[in-house]
Amino acid sequence: MRARHLTRPIRPEFVAGITVPIYTIWVAATAIGAFAGQFIEDPARFGLDFAFVCIFISLVLPFWKREGAVPVAMASAVVAVGCKLVGLGGLYVFIGALAGVLVAGLMARRRAGGSDGA
């Protein structure tokens, strides 16, 4: 079975129907994790320091088949590593993700002909 978004237009109702439940579960799980995490003194002892890496890899793998995935992932990784080395704490993840989104947006704009409607 083909993915719906490949065969039909993507409508706001479709996007909301997918994102609202995922977002709600993500926020709830984050809140539970933030609360429960304060009781774990040494996350590395349980291998939890590697959990983020595993989650990231599982989220990124499906995108490797898409055109332009490598430049987006590389931009995100380079910026994230640079931010981590500079000492921006946990912000390196967020800033790296923003860099990837920016590159993806620029690539999409270029594919669309670069016009902004002006």
PDB file of C-alpha atoms in Angstrom:
ATOM      1  CA  MET A   1       0.000   0.000   0.000  1.00  0.00           C
ATOM      2  CA  ARG A   2       1.334   3.419  -0.966  1.00  0.00           C
ATOM      3  CA  ALA A   3       1.506   6.244   1.522  1.00  0.00           C
ATOM      4  CA  ARG A   4      -1.499   8.538   1.309  1.00  0.00           C
ATOM      5  CA  HIS A   5       0.587  11.680   0.919  1.00  0.00           C
ATOM      6  CA  LEU A   6       2.151  10.256  -2.242  1.00  0.00           C
ATOM      7  CA  THR A   7      -1.159   9.650  -3.983  1.00  0.00           C
ATOM      8  CA  ARG A   8      -3.435  12.475  -2.786  1.00  0.00           C
ATOM      9  CA  PRO A   9      -3.055  16.133  -1.854  1.00  0.00           C
ATOM     10  CA  ILE A  10      -2.081  16.850   1.712  1.00  0.00           C
ATOM     11  CA  ARG A  11      -4.876  18.746   3.431  1.00  0.00           C
ATOM     12  CA  PRO A  12      -4.772  20.550   6.796  1.00  0.00           C
ATOM     13  CA  GLU A  13      -7.189  18.026   8.296  1.00  0.00           C
ATOM     14  CA  PHE A  14      -4.871  15.175   7.343  1.00  0.00           C
ATOM     15  CA  VAL A  15      -1.842  16.899   8.862  1.00  0.00           C
ATOM     16  CA  ALA A  16      -3.738  17.764  12.054  1.00  0.00           C
ATOM     17  CA  GLY A  17      -5.040  14.210  12.343  1.00  0.00           C
ATOM     18  CA  ILE A  18      -1.492  12.907  12.270  1.00  0.00           C
ATOM     19  CA  THR A  19       0.338  15.553  14.263  1.00  0.00           C
ATOM     20  CA  VAL A  20      -2.035  16.324  17.138  1.00  0.00           C
ATOM     21  CA  PRO A  21      -2.006  12.796  18.619  1.00  0.00           C
ATOM     22  CA  ILE A  22       1.747  12.453  18.127  1.00  0.00           C
ATOM     23  CA  TYR A  23       2.406  15.867  19.666  1.00  0.00           C
ATOM     24  CA  THR A  24       0.160  15.115  22.636  1.00  0.00           C
ATOM     25  CA  ILE A  25       1.886  11.803  23.315  1.00  0.00           C
ATOM     26  CA  TRP A  26       5.330  13.390  22.840  1.00  0.00           C
ATOM     27  CA  VAL A  27       4.607  16.164  25.354  1.00  0.00           C
ATOM     28  CA  ALA A  28       3.123  13.729  27.879  1.00  0.00           C
ATOM     29  CA  ALA A  29       6.060  11.331  27.532  1.00  0.00           C
ATOM     30  CA  THR A  30       8.520  14.217  27.858  1.00  0.00           C
ATOM     31  CA  ALA A  31       6.821  15.406  31.042  1.00  0.00           C
ATOM     32  CA  ILE A  32       6.903  11.881  32.482  1.00  0.00           C
ATOM     33  CA  GLY A  33      10.546  11.512  31.473  1.00  0.00           C
ATOM     34  CA  ALA A  34      11.500  14.880  32.965  1.00  0.00           C
ATOM     35  CA  PHE A  35       9.814  13.932  36.237  1.00  0.00           C
ATOM     36  CA  ALA A  36      11.150  10.368  36.399  1.00  0.00           C
ATOM     37  CA  GLY A  37      14.587  11.357  35.118  1.00  0.00           C
ATOM     38  CA  GLN A  38      15.359  13.386  38.201  1.00  0.00           C
ATOM     39  CA  PHE A  39      15.455  10.149  40.187  1.00  0.00           C
ATOM     40  CA  ILE A  40      18.178   8.607  37.995  1.00  0.00           C
ATOM     41  CA  GLU A  41      21.530   9.815  39.289  1.00  0.00           C
ATOM     42  CA  ASP A  42      23.746   8.230  36.615  1.00  0.00           C
ATOM     43  CA  PRO A  43      21.946   7.651  33.274  1.00  0.00           C
ATOM     44  CA  ALA A  44      25.078   6.061  31.757  1.00  0.00           C
ATOM     45  CA  ARG A  45      24.878   3.288  34.352  1.00  0.00           C
ATOM     46  CA  PHE A  46      21.675   2.071  32.673  1.00  0.00           C
ATOM     47  CA  GLY A  47      22.770   2.842  29.117  1.00  0.00           C
ATOM     48  CA  LEU A  48      20.347   5.761  28.896  1.00  0.00           C
ATOM     49  CA  ASP A  49      23.048   8.102  27.617  1.00  0.00           C
ATOM     50  CA  PHE A  50      22.924   6.131  24.370  1.00  0.00           C
ATOM     51  CA  ALA A  51      19.118   6.140  24.171  1.00  0.00           C
ATOM     52  CA  PHE A  52      19.014   9.558  22.492  1.00  0.00           C
ATOM     53  CA  VAL A  53      21.435   8.383  19.817  1.00  0.00           C
ATOM     54  CA  CYS A  54      19.274   5.319  19.139  1.00  0.00           C
ATOM     55  CA  ILE A  55      16.109   7.396  18.933  1.00  0.00           C
ATOM     56  CA  PHE A  56      17.769   9.891  16.599  1.00  0.00           C
ATOM     57  CA  ILE A  57      19.009   7.153  14.281  1.00  0.00           C
ATOM     58  CA  SER A  58      15.562   5.532  14.168  1.00  0.00           C
ATOM     59  CA  LEU A  59      13.991   8.894  13.259  1.00  0.00           C
ATOM     60  CA  VAL A  60      16.547   9.733  10.571  1.00  0.00           C
ATOM     61  CA  LEU A  61      16.814   6.371   8.787  1.00  0.00           C
ATOM     62  CA  PRO A  62      13.537   6.605   6.827  1.00  0.00           C
ATOM     63  CA  PHE A  63      14.631   9.906   5.292  1.00  0.00           C
ATOM     64  CA  TRP A  64      17.820   8.562   3.660  1.00  0.00           C
ATOM     65  CA  LYS A  65      15.809   7.365   0.650  1.00  0.00           C
ATOM     66  CA  ARG A  66      14.587  10.881  -0.094  1.00  0.00           C
ATOM     67  CA  GLU A  67      16.290  13.196  -2.520  1.00  0.00           C
ATOM     68  CA  GLY A  68      18.395  15.784  -0.709  1.00  0.00           C
ATOM     69  CA  ALA A  69      18.597  13.882   2.571  1.00  0.00           C
ATOM     70  CA  VAL A  70      22.380  13.907   2.725  1.00  0.00           C
ATOM     71  CA  PRO A  71      22.880  17.709   2.574  1.00  0.00           C
ATOM     72  CA  VAL A  72      20.129  18.227   5.156  1.00  0.00           C
ATOM     73  CA  ALA A  73      21.597  15.641   7.538  1.00  0.00           C
ATOM     74  CA  MET A  74      25.131  16.936   7.013  1.00  0.00           C
ATOM     75  CA  ALA A  75      24.131  20.542   7.719  1.00  0.00           C
ATOM     76  CA  SER A  76      22.294  19.465  10.835  1.00  0.00           C
ATOM     77  CA  ALA A  77      25.193  17.327  12.062  1.00  0.00           C
ATOM     78  CA  VAL A  78      27.902  19.903  11.361  1.00  0.00           C
ATOM     79  CA  VAL A  79      26.000  22.703  13.080  1.00  0.00           C
ATOM     80  CA  ALA A  80      25.049  20.490  16.043  1.00  0.00           C
ATOM     81  CA  VAL A  81      28.636  19.320  16.555  1.00  0.00           C
ATOM     82  CA  GLY A  82      29.909  22.894  16.206  1.00  0.00           C
ATOM     83  CA  CYS A  83      27.401  24.146  18.774  1.00  0.00           C
ATOM     84  CA  LYS A  84      28.316  21.324  21.148  1.00  0.00           C
ATOM     85  CA  LEU A  85      32.018  22.114  20.820  1.00  0.00           C
ATOM     86  CA  VAL A  86      31.367  25.803  21.443  1.00  0.00           C
ATOM     87  CA  GLY A  87      29.608  24.836  24.665  1.00  0.00           C
ATOM     88  CA  LEU A  88      25.961  25.651  24.021  1.00  0.00           C
ATOM     89  CA  GLY A  89      24.793  22.831  26.269  1.00  0.00           C
ATOM     90  CA  GLY A  90      21.665  21.003  25.192  1.00  0.00           C
ATOM     91  CA  LEU A  91      20.828  23.688  22.640  1.00  0.00           C
ATOM     92  CA  TYR A  92      23.101  21.984  20.114  1.00  0.00           C
ATOM     93  CA  VAL A  93      20.309  19.520  19.278  1.00  0.00           C
ATOM     94  CA  PHE A  94      17.744  22.251  18.635  1.00  0.00           C
ATOM     95  CA  ILE A  95      20.113  24.486  16.669  1.00  0.00           C
ATOM     96  CA  GLY A  96      21.310  21.532  14.577  1.00  0.00           C
ATOM     97  CA  ALA A  97      17.706  20.630  13.790  1.00  0.00           C
ATOM     98  CA  LEU A  98      16.997  24.227  12.761  1.00  0.00           C
ATOM     99  CA  ALA A  99      19.995  24.135  10.428  1.00  0.00           C
ATOM    100  CA  GLY A 100      18.631  20.994   8.787  1.00  0.00           C
ATOM    101  CA  VAL A 101      15.193  22.552   8.385  1.00  0.00           C
ATOM    102  CA  LEU A 102      16.748  25.683   6.885  1.00  0.00           C
ATOM    103  CA  VAL A 103      18.732  23.682   4.335  1.00  0.00           C
ATOM    104  CA  ALA A 104      15.665  21.599   3.453  1.00  0.00           C
ATOM    105  CA  GLY A 105      13.647  24.781   2.965  1.00  0.00           C
ATOM    106  CA  LEU A 106      16.310  26.354   0.771  1.00  0.00           C
ATOM    107  CA  MET A 107      16.526  23.200  -1.325  1.00  0.00           C
ATOM    108  CA  ALA A 108      12.724  23.086  -1.734  1.00  0.00           C
ATOM    109  CA  ARG A 109      12.702  26.729  -2.741  1.00  0.00           C
ATOM    110  CA  ARG A 110      15.416  26.104  -5.316  1.00  0.00           C
ATOM    111  CA  ARG A 111      13.467  23.143  -6.751  1.00  0.00           C
ATOM    112  CA  ALA A 112      10.354  25.325  -6.979  1.00  0.00           C
ATOM    113  CA  GLY A 113      12.248  27.878  -9.053  1.00  0.00           C
ATOM    114  CA  GLY A 114      13.221  30.277  -6.303  1.00  0.00           C
ATOM    115  CA  SER A 115      10.210  32.536  -6.750  1.00  0.00           C
ATOM    116  CA  ASP A 116       8.609  33.970  -3.645  1.00  0.00           C
ATOM    117  CA  GLY A 117       5.550  35.355  -5.387  1.00  0.00           C
ATOM    118  CA  ALA A 118       6.807  38.937  -5.384  1.00  0.00           C
TER     119      ALA A 118
END
